[in-house]
Structure formats: structure tokens, C-alpha cells
Amino acid sequence: MSHGQKAKFRVLIAADTYPPHVNGAAKSCYRLATNLTARGYDVHVVSPHHTGGPDTVEYHDEATVHRLKSYAAPTHEFYRLVMPRHANRVIDNLVSELSPDVVHAQCHYMIGDAAISSAERRRIRLICTNHFMPENLDPFIPGPQFFKNIVSKRSWYDMGRLMRKANVVTTPTRLSADNMNDKARLDYVVPVSNGIDVVKYELEEQESIVRHPHPTALFVGRLAVEKNVDVLLKALTMTDPDLNVHAEIIGDGELRDSLRRLADQLGVADRVVFRGLVSDEELREAYLRADVFTQPCTAELQSLASLEAMSASTPVVLTDAMALPHLVSEGVNGYLFQPNNPEDMARKMNTVLGASREEQLAMGQASHYFASQHDHERIMDILHKIYHGATSDEVSVMISEAKLR
């Protein structure tokens, strides 16, 4: 069957990052494609090629992936740039050929821009989702801060200009929606969680996990500036010596070498394991083995890693910034600490790791309950209705009812 012949409801997902890239937005897009395909949708993804080379089409279990010729961003380790003229031409041709029922843009840069414009031109139902804040690009933009501020302001303007064309605009959290309403002048953004497979991270019947020999704090994420992994390493030096707290760090990124050097300089290298990238099964086991999950990032719009850890019934110590406070009930499933304050982080880690096993288990169970509110089946029900015509107001009502349940 050619692309033009449709037997199923067809969705075109436009994304500026997609696996094998490893980051929250790429993971969210992959999960969206996988869940849509499982529900019988015909899913296509258009994204930058993750290496050099011409436009290609890849056939994966979760989707048909259309890769566009791209170029390495000079200031970022993995981000790829697609030239606007090329993106506009190829994506417009692709939309014309596929004739999707819905275009779901996951960004407003390059590929997102082209997909939004094409969907509007062809009167195709358009959904836009925003995964990050323009300020997150600051570390990768050369020049003084005033120039970075100009770029950020322009990005917010472009977000509003483009996403205003959508039938429904979503973002993972209420905080992000409020920011977009304020800075991008969008007045109808609805918070729709990215969703996670809660059951995947639960301990199965008859399954046992060997605990760490020492109380262990886990971090999962990119080793990038905005993740503030250095705060965790510094906090480790301030934890109670009697607890002998260790740290397990999963992920890779441009700061991998400097963080290893910092661990040496701080004298905690013997208590830190840098595992790099791991398989899904190894990641699941790490969540289940961890005594506490930590997230020192100050720029999280949702933090899928935190939700995954919570699904594994793990207590959390998260920074009191952006969307993370929404994941913590103080003293119930964990604690918040002041941003970029390793001393406060250490205090909160001591509180969790110094608690009795019964108290830790109770915090873990509370974490699991909070994470279950983001179960992907519930989120997919909402997206299904969005794709088939639900308005922003109707989506808001659905989300409120889901929380009441």
C-alpha cells in the first residue's frame, strides 16, 4: 500500500529530536509513536537525520521514520540542524503525499515550523506540544547574556506565532502551560502529561532485587550543564559519614569527563559509579535498587526519569524548581531542596536514607501512587480524543476528571 492510500487513522509526528538521541523529548516522542501504533494508528515521524547523509526513510516497529538531511550544531554534542528551506520543501511534500489526519508538532523550530506551516496551509488538524523552555538553550548559544536574552525572547515570540495556529496546544505540566500563556502569549495551553508505563517499573511477583551494599542515591539523565549533576557530587561530601552514602549516575553527555574529575577533586570517586548509557532492563533494575532518586536540575518541564523512579516505588529528593515540586509531597514521598544548594540536598538525602526501612517503604509507595496519575493509558485516552476533535476546553475538563478519579 502506498503512503497515499490510508487504511488507518494516520498521524505525522514532527520532532527535532528522536532516538537514537537520548533525552526527555526524544523518549517522549518514541513512547508516543509506540503507544499510538499499539492502538492501531498509522504513525509517521519526521525528524533530523542523526548522522550525516541524505534524506532517508526508516521502518521501525513503532513508526515509519522520515529522516531529513541535517548538520551538527557547532555548540551542542548531539543536536542536529535542518536548513529551513530544505525542511519546508521536504515536509510539505511529505504532508501532501501522506495526507495525515493529524499533524502533531513536538517543537516550533525547523522541522516543527515547517510541519505547522504545512498543516495550516492544507487545513489538516494540528496539535502542538512544547517540551522545553527557550532559556534551556542558553548554555549552547555563543555570546554575552544580553544576546542570549534576545534569542530567548525571539524564541518565545516564534512559539506563540506558530503554535497559535494549532487546534490544541499541550505541554507536560501546568507550570509550563502558565509560562507559555505568559511569555508566548498563548491563552489556551493545556497540561497533558507525557505519560509513562507505570507497570513496567513495578516489582513483579516472585521477583527480587539485590539491594545495594550501601545507601545509594540514583541520578538518571543527560550529563549536561542544566542538569546540575555537580550539585549531587558536592552534596555527597556533606552527607552523614555514618550513612556512607554512594551515588549511581546513569546517562551520558558533554560533561562526562569534567564530572569524573570533580568527583576525584571532591574525594568521592570511590563512592560514585558513572554507568553511562544502559539498556532499558538495566535502567529498570537501577530504579528498583535505588534507595533514593535525586534530581538537581532546575529546568525540568516534567522529568520522566523522576516519574519512572517513582513508578518503581522509590523515594525522591528533587530540587524545588520548575515542575519538580508538583511531584513531591514533603515528607510523604520525599523532599524538595533549595536549587543549587548541595548542603540542603545533603540534609534531605540524610533524612530519607536515615529513615527506618518501614518509613522508606511508605515513601516509595506514596511515590508509586503519585506516578500512577501519569499512566500512559490514561494519557493516550486523552490524546485519542484530542486527535479526533476535542477542544482545549474539553481537554481541560477531561484532565480535571482524571485527577478526581
Short mmCIF file of C-alpha atoms in Angstrom, two decimals:
data_model
loop_
_atom_site.label_atom_id
_atom_site.label_comp_id
_atom_site.label_asym_id
_atom_site.label_seq_id
_atom_site.Cartn_x
_atom_site.Cartn_y
_atom_site.Cartn_z
CA MET A 1 0.00 0.00 0.00
CA SER A 2 1.40 3.42 -0.90
CA HIS A 3 1.60 6.27 1.57
CA GLY A 4 -1.31 7.94 -0.19
CA GLN A 5 -3.73 5.03 0.47
CA LYS A 6 -4.99 5.20 4.05
CA ALA A 7 -6.43 2.17 5.83
CA LYS A 8 -5.93 3.60 9.32
CA PHE A 9 -6.09 6.96 11.08
CA ARG A 10 -2.73 8.49 10.18
CA VAL A 11 -0.63 10.72 12.44
CA LEU A 12 2.51 12.59 11.40
CA ILE A 13 4.74 13.45 14.38
CA ALA A 14 7.21 16.26 13.69
CA ALA A 15 10.17 16.20 16.10
CA ASP A 16 13.52 17.97 16.26
CA THR A 17 14.97 15.11 18.30
CA TYR A 18 14.23 11.38 18.14
CA PRO A 19 16.07 8.16 19.10
CA PRO A 20 18.88 7.21 18.94
CA HIS A 21 19.20 10.65 20.60
CA VAL A 22 18.87 10.22 24.36
CA ASN A 23 16.89 12.98 26.05
CA GLY A 24 13.45 13.51 27.51
CA ALA A 25 11.83 14.93 24.36
CA ALA A 26 13.19 12.11 22.15
CA LYS A 27 12.00 9.49 24.63
CA SER A 28 8.55 11.11 24.82
CA CYS A 29 8.18 11.11 21.03
CA TYR A 30 9.26 7.46 20.82
CA ARG A 31 6.76 6.45 23.50
CA LEU A 32 4.02 8.44 21.80
CA ALA A 33 4.70 6.68 18.48
CA THR A 34 4.86 3.27 20.19
CA ASN A 35 1.59 3.75 22.07
CA LEU A 36 -0.23 5.11 19.01
CA THR A 37 0.89 2.14 16.90
CA ALA A 38 -0.25 -0.24 19.65
CA ARG A 39 -3.69 1.39 19.40
CA GLY A 40 -3.89 0.81 15.65
CA TYR A 41 -2.79 4.20 14.31
CA ASP A 42 -0.62 4.53 11.20
CA VAL A 43 2.30 6.53 12.62
CA HIS A 44 4.92 8.50 10.72
CA VAL A 45 7.70 10.54 12.31
CA VAL A 46 9.74 13.25 10.58
CA SER A 47 12.97 14.22 12.33
CA PRO A 48 16.56 15.23 11.58
CA HIS A 49 18.98 12.56 10.44
CA HIS A 50 21.07 11.65 13.49
CA THR A 51 24.24 11.49 11.37
CA GLY A 52 25.38 12.95 8.09
CA GLY A 53 23.88 11.78 4.84
CA PRO A 54 20.85 12.38 2.59
CA ASP A 55 17.16 12.12 3.42
CA THR A 56 16.21 8.55 4.26
CA VAL A 57 13.17 6.54 5.34
CA GLU A 58 13.48 4.00 8.15
CA TYR A 59 10.89 1.37 9.02
CA HIS A 60 10.69 0.68 12.75
CA ASP A 61 8.17 -1.25 14.84
CA GLU A 62 6.80 1.96 16.34
CA ALA A 63 6.66 4.11 13.18
CA THR A 64 7.88 4.92 9.72
CA VAL A 65 10.64 7.46 10.40
CA HIS A 66 11.48 10.04 7.73
CA ARG A 67 14.99 11.38 8.38
CA LEU A 68 15.98 14.74 6.90
CA LYS A 69 19.48 15.73 5.93
CA SER A 70 20.99 17.57 8.89
CA TYR A 71 24.13 19.25 10.15
CA ALA A 72 25.82 19.10 13.55
CA ALA A 73 25.14 22.12 15.78
CA PRO A 74 28.55 23.71 16.48
CA THR A 75 27.89 24.28 20.21
CA HIS A 76 25.98 21.09 21.11
CA GLU A 77 27.15 17.49 21.28
CA PHE A 78 24.21 15.81 19.55
CA TYR A 79 21.69 18.43 18.38
CA ARG A 80 21.19 18.45 14.60
CA LEU A 81 20.10 21.36 12.41
CA VAL A 82 17.93 21.09 9.32
CA MET A 83 18.07 24.01 6.94
CA PRO A 84 14.68 25.80 6.87
CA ARG A 85 14.32 25.80 3.07
CA HIS A 86 15.01 22.07 2.93
CA ALA A 87 12.66 21.33 5.85
CA ASN A 88 9.84 23.39 4.29
CA ARG A 89 10.13 21.73 0.89
CA VAL A 90 10.50 18.13 2.05
CA ILE A 91 7.90 18.27 4.82
CA ASP A 92 5.32 19.97 2.61
CA ASN A 93 5.83 17.23 0.01
CA LEU A 94 5.59 14.60 2.75
CA VAL A 95 2.35 16.05 4.14
CA SER A 96 0.94 16.17 0.62
CA GLU A 97 1.89 12.53 -0.04
CA LEU A 98 0.81 11.13 3.33
CA SER A 99 -2.32 13.24 3.77
CA PRO A 100 -2.31 12.64 7.53
CA ASP A 101 -5.45 13.03 9.61
CA VAL A 102 -3.41 14.84 12.26
CA VAL A 103 -0.04 16.59 12.36
CA HIS A 104 1.43 16.58 15.87
CA ALA A 105 4.36 19.01 16.11
CA GLN A 106 6.63 18.42 19.11
CA CYS A 107 8.52 21.70 18.74
CA HIS A 108 8.43 25.02 16.91
CA TYR A 109 11.97 25.04 15.49
CA MET A 110 12.99 23.97 11.98
CA ILE A 111 11.03 20.73 11.48
CA GLY A 112 8.22 21.85 13.78
CA ASP A 113 8.00 25.20 12.00
CA ALA A 114 7.75 23.51 8.59
CA ALA A 115 5.16 20.97 9.76
CA ILE A 116 3.00 23.62 11.44
CA SER A 117 3.02 25.80 8.33
CA SER A 118 2.19 22.90 6.01
CA ALA A 119 -0.65 21.64 8.20
CA GLU A 120 -2.16 25.11 8.37
CA ARG A 121 -1.90 25.59 4.63
CA ARG A 122 -3.59 22.25 3.95
CA ARG A 123 -6.23 22.64 6.67
CA ILE A 124 -5.09 19.49 8.49
CA ARG A 125 -5.89 19.15 12.19
CA LEU A 126 -2.83 20.41 14.05
CA ILE A 127 -1.70 19.62 17.60
CA CYS A 128 1.38 21.32 19.05
CA THR A 129 3.31 20.15 22.11
CA ASN A 130 6.15 22.03 23.79
CA HIS A 131 8.78 20.04 25.71
CA PHE A 132 11.21 22.70 26.88
CA MET A 133 11.87 26.33 27.69
CA PRO A 134 13.81 28.54 25.26
CA GLU A 135 16.08 29.57 28.17
CA ASN A 136 17.37 25.98 28.22
CA LEU A 137 19.34 26.82 25.08
CA ASP A 138 21.39 29.48 26.92
CA PRO A 139 24.46 27.27 27.54
CA PHE A 140 24.68 26.46 23.83
CA ILE A 141 24.29 29.96 22.41
CA PRO A 142 27.59 31.80 21.99
CA GLY A 143 27.87 35.41 23.09
CA PRO A 144 27.05 37.60 26.11
CA GLN A 145 23.94 37.15 28.26
CA PHE A 146 22.08 40.11 26.73
CA PHE A 147 22.35 38.38 23.33
CA LYS A 148 21.10 35.10 24.80
CA ASN A 149 18.14 37.02 26.28
CA ILE A 150 17.31 38.44 22.84
CA VAL A 151 17.41 34.94 21.31
CA SER A 152 15.19 33.59 24.11
CA LYS A 153 12.65 36.41 23.71
CA ARG A 154 12.54 35.82 19.96
CA SER A 155 12.05 32.09 20.53
CA TRP A 156 9.08 32.74 22.82
CA TYR A 157 7.64 35.07 20.19
CA ASP A 158 8.05 32.43 17.47
CA MET A 159 6.49 29.79 19.70
CA GLY A 160 3.39 31.94 20.09
CA ARG A 161 3.28 32.93 16.42
CA LEU A 162 3.44 29.32 15.25
CA MET A 163 1.60 27.37 17.94
CA ARG A 164 -1.29 29.84 17.82
CA LYS A 165 -2.19 28.11 14.53
CA ALA A 166 -2.87 24.79 16.28
CA ASN A 167 -6.27 23.37 17.16
CA VAL A 168 -4.91 22.32 20.57
CA VAL A 169 -1.61 23.22 22.28
CA THR A 170 -0.27 20.99 25.05
CA THR A 171 2.72 20.84 27.37
CA PRO A 172 3.52 18.33 30.13
CA THR A 173 2.71 20.43 33.23
CA ARG A 174 0.53 23.28 34.48
CA LEU A 175 3.63 25.33 35.27
CA SER A 176 4.84 25.08 31.68
CA ALA A 177 1.37 25.96 30.40
CA ASP A 178 1.32 29.09 32.56
CA ASN A 179 4.77 30.07 31.27
CA MET A 180 3.67 29.62 27.66
CA ASN A 181 0.49 31.60 28.27
CA ASP A 182 2.58 34.41 29.75
CA LYS A 183 5.72 34.51 27.59
CA ALA A 184 4.40 33.17 24.27
CA ARG A 185 1.07 34.97 24.62
CA LEU A 186 -0.84 31.72 24.20
CA ASP A 187 -4.09 31.67 26.13
CA TYR A 188 -5.29 28.10 25.68
CA VAL A 189 -2.36 25.78 26.52
CA VAL A 190 -3.50 22.64 28.32
CA PRO A 191 -1.25 20.48 30.53
CA VAL A 192 -1.13 16.90 29.23
CA SER A 193 1.48 14.66 30.82
CA ASN A 194 3.89 12.80 28.55
CA GLY A 195 2.73 9.65 30.29
CA ILE A 196 4.73 6.64 31.48
CA ASP A 197 4.24 2.89 31.61
CA VAL A 198 3.88 2.64 35.38
CA VAL A 199 3.56 -1.16 35.38
CA LYS A 200 6.91 -1.54 33.60
CA TYR A 201 8.81 -0.31 36.64
CA GLU A 202 6.89 -2.23 39.30
CA LEU A 203 8.48 -5.20 41.04
CA GLU A 204 6.89 -8.33 39.60
CA GLU A 205 5.55 -11.23 41.64
CA GLN A 206 8.32 -13.61 42.68
CA GLU A 207 10.90 -11.04 41.50
CA SER A 208 13.60 -9.98 43.93
CA ILE A 209 16.14 -7.21 43.53
CA VAL A 210 19.51 -7.39 45.28
CA ARG A 211 19.89 -4.19 47.29
CA HIS A 212 23.00 -2.03 47.16
CA PRO A 213 25.55 -2.75 49.92
CA HIS A 214 25.47 0.96 50.81
CA PRO A 215 22.62 3.55 50.78
CA THR A 216 22.62 4.73 47.16
CA ALA A 217 21.27 7.87 45.51
CA LEU A 218 20.44 7.50 41.82
CA PHE A 219 20.57 10.14 39.08
CA VAL A 220 19.34 9.44 35.54
CA GLY A 221 19.68 11.98 32.75
CA ARG A 222 21.96 13.76 30.34
CA LEU A 223 25.27 14.88 31.77
CA ALA A 224 24.66 18.46 30.66
CA VAL A 225 25.03 21.89 32.25
CA GLU A 226 21.36 22.38 33.07
CA LYS A 227 21.16 19.05 34.94
CA ASN A 228 23.46 20.33 37.74
CA VAL A 229 24.92 16.89 38.49
CA ASP A 230 27.80 18.69 40.22
CA VAL A 231 25.35 19.63 42.99
CA LEU A 232 24.76 15.94 43.70
CA LEU A 233 28.50 15.24 43.84
CA LYS A 234 29.03 18.15 46.25
CA ALA A 235 26.07 17.04 48.36
CA LEU A 236 27.66 13.62 48.66
CA THR A 237 30.57 15.18 50.57
CA MET A 238 28.09 16.66 53.08
CA THR A 239 26.00 13.58 53.81
CA ASP A 240 26.23 11.84 57.19
CA PRO A 241 29.54 9.88 57.21
CA ASP A 242 27.88 7.14 59.27
CA LEU A 243 25.43 6.51 56.43
CA ASN A 244 28.27 6.07 53.87
CA VAL A 245 26.08 7.32 51.02
CA HIS A 246 27.02 6.30 47.48
CA ALA A 247 25.75 7.62 44.14
CA GLU A 248 24.93 5.90 40.86
CA ILE A 249 24.85 8.14 37.79
CA ILE A 250 23.25 6.86 34.58
CA GLY A 251 23.48 8.88 31.38
CA ASP A 252 25.99 10.47 29.07
CA GLY A 253 26.74 13.93 27.78
CA GLU A 254 29.29 16.64 27.23
CA LEU A 255 30.17 16.96 30.95
CA ARG A 256 31.08 13.30 31.49
CA ASP A 257 34.83 13.96 31.82
CA SER A 258 34.57 17.10 33.94
CA LEU A 259 32.16 15.38 36.35
CA ARG A 260 34.56 12.48 36.79
CA ARG A 261 37.33 14.97 37.51
CA LEU A 262 35.10 16.78 40.01
CA ALA A 263 34.36 13.50 41.82
CA ASP A 264 38.13 12.96 42.11
CA GLN A 265 38.72 16.50 43.36
CA LEU A 266 35.95 16.19 45.95
CA GLY A 267 37.33 12.86 47.19
CA VAL A 268 34.14 10.91 46.44
CA ALA A 269 35.24 8.99 43.34
CA ASP A 270 35.20 5.74 45.34
CA ARG A 271 31.53 6.38 46.21
CA VAL A 272 30.31 7.29 42.70
CA VAL A 273 29.61 4.93 39.81
CA PHE A 274 29.30 6.53 36.37
CA ARG A 275 27.48 3.92 34.30
CA GLY A 276 26.98 5.86 31.06
CA LEU A 277 24.11 4.72 28.85
CA VAL A 278 22.43 1.46 29.85
CA SER A 279 19.75 -0.84 28.44
CA ASP A 280 16.08 -0.43 29.37
CA GLU A 281 16.30 -3.52 31.58
CA GLU A 282 19.39 -2.23 33.37
CA LEU A 283 17.68 1.13 33.88
CA ARG A 284 14.60 -0.54 35.34
CA GLU A 285 16.77 -2.51 37.76
CA ALA A 286 18.62 0.67 38.77
CA TYR A 287 15.33 2.36 39.66
CA LEU A 288 14.25 -0.65 41.71
CA ARG A 289 17.60 -0.93 43.54
CA ALA A 290 17.98 2.77 44.36
CA ASP A 291 17.35 3.89 47.93
CA VAL A 292 16.52 7.42 46.79
CA PHE A 293 16.20 9.11 43.40
CA THR A 294 17.71 12.58 43.06
CA GLN A 295 17.14 15.31 40.50
CA PRO A 296 19.18 18.54 40.90
CA CYS A 297 18.08 20.02 37.54
CA THR A 298 16.46 23.47 37.68
CA ALA A 299 14.89 23.35 34.19
CA GLU A 300 12.62 20.30 34.17
CA LEU A 301 9.22 20.66 32.50
CA GLN A 302 8.16 17.25 33.81
CA SER A 303 11.14 14.89 34.45
CA LEU A 304 10.24 11.50 33.05
CA ALA A 305 13.18 9.98 34.91
CA SER A 306 11.71 11.14 38.23
CA LEU A 307 8.33 9.64 37.30
CA GLU A 308 9.97 6.37 36.25
CA ALA A 309 11.78 6.17 39.58
CA MET A 310 8.54 6.93 41.41
CA SER A 311 6.83 4.15 39.43
CA ALA A 312 9.48 1.83 40.88
CA SER A 313 8.33 2.89 44.38
CA THR A 314 11.47 4.91 45.10
CA PRO A 315 11.53 7.92 47.47
CA VAL A 316 12.73 11.14 45.82
CA VAL A 317 14.84 14.19 46.67
CA LEU A 318 14.20 16.80 43.98
CA THR A 319 15.16 20.43 43.50
CA ASP A 320 12.46 22.98 44.33
CA ALA A 321 12.30 24.43 40.82
CA MET A 322 10.13 24.39 37.70
CA ALA A 323 7.82 21.35 37.55
CA LEU A 324 9.55 19.17 40.15
CA PRO A 325 7.63 20.49 43.20
CA HIS A 326 4.48 19.01 41.62
CA LEU A 327 5.99 15.53 42.07
CA VAL A 328 6.73 15.83 45.79
CA SER A 329 4.58 15.83 48.89
CA GLU A 330 7.05 16.85 51.60
CA GLY A 331 7.76 14.00 53.98
CA VAL A 332 5.24 11.75 52.22
CA ASN A 333 7.15 10.52 49.14
CA GLY A 334 10.35 12.52 49.62
CA TYR A 335 11.66 16.08 49.94
CA LEU A 336 12.50 19.20 47.96
CA PHE A 337 15.78 21.07 48.36
CA GLN A 338 16.80 24.62 47.51
CA PRO A 339 18.12 24.95 43.92
CA ASN A 340 21.91 24.70 43.60
CA ASN A 341 22.25 24.15 47.35
CA PRO A 342 24.26 20.94 47.96
CA GLU A 343 24.10 21.39 51.73
CA ASP A 344 20.30 21.40 51.70
CA MET A 345 20.29 18.48 49.27
CA ALA A 346 22.55 16.51 51.62
CA ARG A 347 20.21 17.24 54.55
CA LYS A 348 17.22 15.89 52.64
CA MET A 349 19.17 12.83 51.48
CA ASN A 350 20.18 12.17 55.10
CA THR A 351 16.53 12.38 56.16
CA VAL A 352 15.42 9.80 53.60
CA LEU A 353 18.39 7.45 53.88
CA GLY A 354 18.48 7.71 57.67
CA ALA A 355 14.80 6.77 58.00
CA SER A 356 13.71 3.28 59.02
CA ARG A 357 13.10 0.70 56.31
CA GLU A 358 9.36 0.90 57.03
CA GLU A 359 9.38 4.69 56.54
CA GLN A 360 11.34 4.35 53.31
CA LEU A 361 8.89 1.75 52.00
CA ALA A 362 5.96 4.03 52.87
CA MET A 363 7.59 6.92 50.95
CA GLY A 364 8.16 4.60 48.00
CA GLN A 365 4.53 3.51 47.98
CA ALA A 366 3.44 7.16 48.01
CA SER A 367 5.77 7.83 45.06
CA HIS A 368 4.15 4.98 43.14
CA TYR A 369 0.68 6.35 43.82
CA PHE A 370 1.62 9.83 42.55
CA ALA A 371 3.26 8.35 39.42
CA SER A 372 0.15 6.30 38.64
CA GLN A 373 -1.66 9.57 37.89
CA HIS A 374 0.56 9.80 34.79
CA ASP A 375 -0.11 6.28 33.48
CA HIS A 376 0.26 6.27 29.70
CA GLU A 377 -3.07 4.52 29.06
CA ARG A 378 -4.89 7.41 30.73
CA ILE A 379 -2.86 9.93 28.72
CA MET A 380 -3.45 8.04 25.45
CA ASP A 381 -7.21 8.17 26.06
CA ILE A 382 -6.94 11.95 26.26
CA LEU A 383 -4.73 12.20 23.14
CA HIS A 384 -7.12 9.96 21.21
CA LYS A 385 -9.93 12.42 21.92
CA ILE A 386 -7.69 15.38 21.02
CA TYR A 387 -6.82 13.79 17.66
CA HIS A 388 -10.49 13.18 16.95
CA GLY A 389 -11.69 16.72 17.56
CA ALA A 390 -11.75 17.54 21.28
CA THR A 391 -11.30 21.24 22.02
CA SER A 392 -8.95 22.78 24.58
CA ASP A 393 -11.86 23.32 26.98
CA GLU A 394 -12.98 19.71 26.63
CA VAL A 395 -9.42 18.50 27.24
CA SER A 396 -9.18 20.62 30.39
CA VAL A 397 -12.38 19.02 31.71
CA MET A 398 -11.03 15.52 30.92
CA ILE A 399 -7.81 16.26 32.82
CA SER A 400 -9.73 17.57 35.84
CA GLU A 401 -11.95 14.48 35.88
CA ALA A 402 -8.93 12.19 35.56
CA LYS A 403 -7.36 13.80 38.63
CA LEU A 404 -10.59 13.39 40.57
CA ARG A 405 -10.52 9.67 39.86
#
